[in-house]
Tab-separated table of C-alpha atoms in Angstrom:
chain	number	residue	atom	x	y	z
U	5	MET	CA	13.309	20.653	-13.073
U	6	VAL	CA	13.753	17.005	-12.105
U	7	SER	CA	15.090	14.909	-14.976
U	8	ARG	CA	13.848	11.381	-15.388
U	9	ARG	CA	16.215	8.441	-15.419
U	10	SER	CA	17.169	7.149	-18.840
U	11	TYR	CA	16.266	3.640	-19.942
U	12	GLY	CA	19.981	3.035	-20.361
U	13	SER	CA	20.464	3.668	-16.650
U	14	TYR	CA	18.262	0.607	-16.048
U	15	ASN	CA	20.699	-1.491	-18.108
U	16	ASP	CA	18.382	-1.466	-21.139
U	17	GLY	CA	20.557	-1.532	-24.266
U	18	CYS	CA	17.660	-1.499	-26.765
U	19	ALA	CA	18.116	1.116	-29.515
U	20	SER	CA	14.382	1.884	-29.455
U	21	ALA	CA	14.616	2.601	-25.733
U	22	HIS	CA	17.557	4.919	-26.394
U	23	ALA	CA	15.508	6.666	-29.090
U	24	LEU	CA	12.847	7.360	-26.468
U	25	ASP	CA	15.538	8.779	-24.195
U	26	LEU	CA	16.391	11.178	-27.027
U	27	VAL	CA	12.933	12.228	-28.256
U	28	GLY	CA	10.411	10.611	-25.926
U	29	ASP	CA	9.712	13.581	-23.659
U	30	ARG	CA	6.360	15.331	-24.043
U	31	TRP	CA	6.407	17.898	-26.888
U	32	THR	CA	9.817	16.823	-28.225
U	33	LEU	CA	8.569	15.053	-31.346
U	34	ILE	CA	6.054	17.842	-31.891
U	35	VAL	CA	8.903	20.360	-31.980
U	36	VAL	CA	10.791	18.056	-34.370
U	37	ARG	CA	7.690	17.757	-36.549
U	38	GLU	CA	7.463	21.526	-36.920
U	39	LEU	CA	11.112	21.648	-38.046
U	40	LEU	CA	10.924	18.853	-40.624
U	41	LEU	CA	10.148	21.218	-43.512
U	42	GLY	CA	12.922	23.657	-42.687
U	43	PRO	CA	14.277	26.056	-40.056
U	44	LYS	CA	12.034	28.184	-37.855
U	45	ARG	CA	12.561	30.967	-35.379
U	46	PHE	CA	11.578	30.500	-31.742
U	47	SER	CA	8.581	32.778	-32.285
U	48	ASP	CA	7.475	30.682	-35.288
U	49	LEU	CA	7.569	27.502	-33.208
U	50	GLU	CA	5.746	29.156	-30.320
U	51	ARG	CA	3.060	30.303	-32.775
U	52	ASP	CA	2.681	26.958	-34.549
U	53	ILE	CA	2.750	24.675	-31.492
U	54	ILE	CA	-0.302	25.795	-29.567
U	55	GLY	CA	-0.131	24.995	-25.857
U	56	ILE	CA	3.582	24.338	-25.394
U	57	GLY	CA	4.611	27.450	-23.421
U	58	PRO	CA	7.919	29.319	-23.815
U	59	ALA	CA	9.736	27.634	-20.919
U	60	VAL	CA	9.023	24.119	-22.152
U	61	LEU	CA	9.831	25.068	-25.746
U	62	THR	CA	13.157	26.515	-24.613
U	63	GLN	CA	13.984	23.324	-22.722
U	64	ARG	CA	13.049	21.058	-25.624
U	65	LEU	CA	15.139	23.087	-28.064
U	66	GLN	CA	18.080	22.994	-25.665
U	67	ASP	CA	17.715	19.223	-25.341
U	68	LEU	CA	17.493	18.707	-29.097
U	69	THR	CA	20.537	20.903	-29.644
U	70	ALA	CA	22.578	19.192	-26.921
U	71	ARG	CA	21.746	15.766	-28.368
U	72	GLY	CA	22.816	16.706	-31.909
U	73	ILE	CA	19.284	16.524	-33.327
U	74	ALA	CA	18.881	20.255	-33.971
U	75	GLU	CA	21.134	23.260	-34.199
U	76	ARG	CA	20.782	27.011	-33.842
U	77	ARG	CA	21.921	29.131	-36.762
U	78	ARG	CA	21.566	32.590	-38.260
U	79	LEU	CA	19.119	32.891	-41.149
U	80	PRO	CA	20.291	34.758	-44.266
U	81	GLY	CA	18.584	37.942	-45.373
U	82	PRO	CA	17.989	41.446	-44.017
U	83	GLY	CA	16.663	40.371	-40.604
U	84	ARG	CA	19.380	37.775	-40.020
U	85	ALA	CA	17.312	36.259	-37.212
U	86	ASP	CA	18.388	33.219	-35.240
U	87	ALA	CA	16.494	30.031	-36.048
U	88	TYR	CA	16.510	26.355	-35.200
U	89	GLU	CA	17.068	23.680	-37.824
U	90	LEU	CA	17.339	19.923	-37.680
U	91	THR	CA	20.725	18.384	-38.346
U	92	ALA	CA	21.099	15.813	-41.132
U	93	TRP	CA	20.565	13.142	-38.471
U	94	GLY	CA	17.556	15.027	-37.111
U	95	TYR	CA	15.894	15.186	-40.530
U	96	GLN	CA	15.895	11.380	-40.564
U	97	LEU	CA	13.124	11.590	-37.953
U	98	GLU	CA	10.645	12.260	-40.755
U	99	ALA	CA	10.639	8.495	-41.288
U	100	VAL	CA	9.585	8.131	-37.634
U	101	ASN	CA	6.884	10.767	-38.064
U	102	THR	CA	5.659	8.972	-41.196
U	103	ALA	CA	5.552	5.585	-39.450
U	104	LEU	CA	3.677	7.023	-36.462
U	105	SER	CA	1.184	8.756	-38.759
U	106	ALA	CA	0.561	5.597	-40.783
U	107	TRP	CA	0.063	3.606	-37.592
U	108	ALA	CA	-2.147	6.137	-35.787
U	109	VAL	CA	-4.754	6.459	-38.547
U	110	GLY	CA	-6.031	3.065	-37.408
U	111	SER	CA	-6.926	4.479	-33.986
U	112	PRO	CA	-10.663	4.910	-33.317
U	113	GLY	CA	-9.725	7.856	-31.103
U	114	LEU	CA	-7.907	9.843	-33.779
U	115	PRO	CA	-9.191	13.456	-33.483
U	116	ARG	CA	-10.142	13.806	-37.129
U	117	ASP	CA	-12.035	17.065	-36.555
U	118	ALA	CA	-9.118	18.825	-34.852
U	119	ASP	CA	-7.139	21.489	-36.667
U	120	MET	CA	-3.526	21.265	-37.843
U	121	SER	CA	-0.738	23.694	-38.649
U	122	PRO	CA	0.117	24.080	-42.350
U	123	ASP	CA	3.393	22.151	-41.989
U	124	THR	CA	1.691	19.359	-40.052
U	125	LEU	CA	-0.953	18.943	-42.741
U	126	VAL	CA	1.672	18.853	-45.485
U	127	LEU	CA	3.672	16.274	-43.520
U	128	ALA	CA	0.528	14.131	-43.336
U	129	MET	CA	0.268	14.361	-47.129
U	130	ARG	CA	3.920	13.338	-47.462
U	131	ALA	CA	3.408	10.456	-45.035
U	132	HIS	CA	0.552	9.005	-47.086
U	133	ALA	CA	1.865	9.815	-50.574
U	134	ARG	CA	1.523	7.000	-53.093
U	135	PRO	CA	2.206	6.313	-56.791
U	136	LEU	CA	-0.518	6.868	-59.380
U	137	PRO	CA	0.070	4.105	-61.939
U	138	GLY	CA	-0.735	5.137	-65.487
U	139	LEU	CA	-0.278	8.864	-64.957
U	140	THR	CA	1.385	10.040	-68.161
U	141	HIS	CA	2.942	13.338	-67.050
U	142	GLU	CA	3.848	15.337	-63.950
U	143	TRP	CA	1.403	17.790	-62.432
U	144	ARG	CA	2.561	20.754	-60.366
U	145	VAL	CA	0.242	22.411	-57.871
U	146	SER	CA	0.884	25.422	-55.645
U	147	LEU	CA	-0.702	25.170	-52.185
U	148	ASN	CA	-1.325	28.338	-50.186
U	149	LEU	CA	-2.461	27.223	-46.742
U	150	SER	CA	-3.538	29.506	-43.897
U	151	ASP	CA	-3.591	28.174	-40.346
U	152	SER	CA	-7.280	27.879	-39.487
U	153	ARG	CA	-6.458	28.101	-35.764
U	154	ARG	CA	-5.523	31.782	-36.103
U	155	ALA	CA	-7.628	34.505	-37.706
U	156	ASP	CA	-4.548	36.589	-38.580
U	157	ALA	CA	-2.567	33.745	-40.178
U	158	GLU	CA	-0.601	34.526	-43.301
U	159	PRO	CA	-0.707	31.784	-45.986
U	160	VAL	CA	2.275	29.440	-46.265
U	161	GLU	CA	3.209	28.392	-49.802
U	162	TYR	CA	4.080	24.834	-50.812
U	163	LEU	CA	4.855	23.209	-54.148
U	164	ALA	CA	3.412	19.784	-54.869
U	165	ARG	CA	4.571	17.496	-57.674
U	166	VAL	CA	2.462	14.518	-58.697
U	167	ALA	CA	3.794	11.852	-61.057
U	168	GLU	CA	3.311	8.176	-61.797
U	169	HIS	CA	6.025	7.154	-59.320
U	170	GLY	CA	4.599	9.201	-56.444
U	171	ALA	CA	4.085	12.670	-55.017
U	172	GLU	CA	6.154	15.161	-53.058
U	173	VAL	CA	5.244	18.398	-51.316
U	174	VAL	CA	7.884	20.934	-50.246
U	175	LYS	CA	7.936	24.474	-48.966
U	176	SER	CA	8.253	26.970	-51.790
U	177	PHE	CA	9.824	30.403	-51.441
U	178	SER	CA	9.842	31.412	-55.104
U	179	PRO	CA	7.259	31.501	-57.919
U	180	GLN	CA	6.870	28.262	-59.866
U	181	GLN	CA	5.120	27.385	-63.100
U	182	VAL	CA	2.166	25.295	-61.995
U	183	ALA	CA	-0.971	23.753	-63.457
U	184	ALA	CA	-3.097	24.931	-60.536
U	185	THR	CA	-3.033	27.035	-57.388
U	186	VAL	CA	-5.063	26.163	-54.288
U	187	ALA	CA	-5.881	28.764	-51.624
U	188	ALA	CA	-7.465	27.358	-48.471
U	189	THR	CA	-7.350	27.240	-44.711
U	190	THR	CA	-5.850	24.136	-43.178
U	191	ARG	CA	-9.301	23.061	-42.016
U	192	GLU	CA	-10.671	23.341	-45.562
U	193	TRP	CA	-7.769	21.484	-47.171
U	194	LYS	CA	-7.739	18.860	-44.422
U	195	SER	CA	-11.403	18.113	-45.088
U	196	CYS	CA	-10.354	17.016	-48.594
U	197	VAL	CA	-7.111	15.120	-47.997
U	198	ILE	CA	-8.024	13.598	-44.628
U	199	GLY	CA	-11.783	13.889	-44.331
U	200	GLY	CA	-12.564	12.656	-47.839
U	201	VAL	CA	-14.863	15.587	-48.665
U	202	ALA	CA	-15.149	16.303	-52.378
U	203	LEU	CA	-13.151	19.308	-53.529
U	204	GLU	CA	-16.274	20.941	-54.974
U	205	ASP	CA	-18.099	20.639	-51.628
U	206	VAL	CA	-15.690	22.810	-49.632
U	207	PRO	CA	-16.850	26.439	-49.674
U	208	GLY	CA	-14.024	28.888	-49.225
U	209	LEU	CA	-11.459	26.701	-50.958
U	210	HIS	CA	-10.357	28.332	-54.200
U	211	VAL	CA	-8.705	26.669	-57.192
U	212	GLU	CA	-7.135	28.639	-60.002
U	213	GLY	CA	-6.152	26.601	-63.037
U	214	SER	CA	-6.580	22.858	-63.589
U	215	VAL	CA	-9.060	21.272	-61.179
U	216	ASP	CA	-7.963	17.891	-62.543
U	217	ALA	CA	-4.416	18.556	-61.315
U	218	VAL	CA	-5.754	19.204	-57.818
U	219	HIS	CA	-7.802	15.999	-57.945
U	220	ARG	CA	-4.639	14.091	-58.848
U	221	LEU	CA	-2.822	15.643	-55.905
U	222	ILE	CA	-5.592	14.581	-53.543
U	223	ASP	CA	-5.586	11.087	-55.048
U	224	ALA	CA	-1.836	10.833	-54.476
U	225	THR	CA	-1.773	12.117	-50.886
U	226	SER	CA	-5.139	11.561	-49.185
U	227	LEU	CA	-5.743	9.066	-46.394
U	228	ALA	CA	-8.639	7.589	-48.340
U	229	GLY	CA	-6.571	6.711	-51.423
U	230	PRO	CA	-7.264	7.306	-55.104
U	231	SER	CA	-10.800	8.094	-56.156
U	232	LEU	CA	-10.162	8.679	-59.858
U	233	GLN	CA	-8.860	6.451	-62.592
U	234	ALA	CA	-5.405	7.555	-63.732
């Protein structure tokens, strides 16, 4: 494989140019994106990043590890499988992902009908999260999202918190007391938070508990912005 010359080798001392030397190769930021919510095994990344190919994925992970952006470690538990995780410095790239997402929604060529992995969709929600002034208490919503790109996809569970100051969505690995639980494919949930389709108009999306809590979550994280009065 022929490596390209770095911008620094052209006597370019710009920090942004150096950032592109670190993460500007094709697929690199996509691999980073899929690690922003926590560690994943190689097989998980290969499954979630459709089209990358094992050789390229291996090279990108090696590059990220060599540059101090990611690291390989052993997961706890019975399987004790090896996984890749971002370093503390690597996790700071979520701010870059957020800025790119906020900028790209203005593109007329944005593929709004394309599918997304569960983590990617949740990262989009995090990127566009906003306060809901006047909200008097915190709502908690469990999201169970299945990757609509794969018929055999197991749901991934997330916990969303919505409060007056803003919203956050994180991966959840243990039961939580919530006001509502949403079960949907990524395509169904994306149609609400990105496509602006009303929750009640998405067949196949199931809500157990407070529908109002789910509306608040959509208001706090959708691209369209709030639709309800807090």
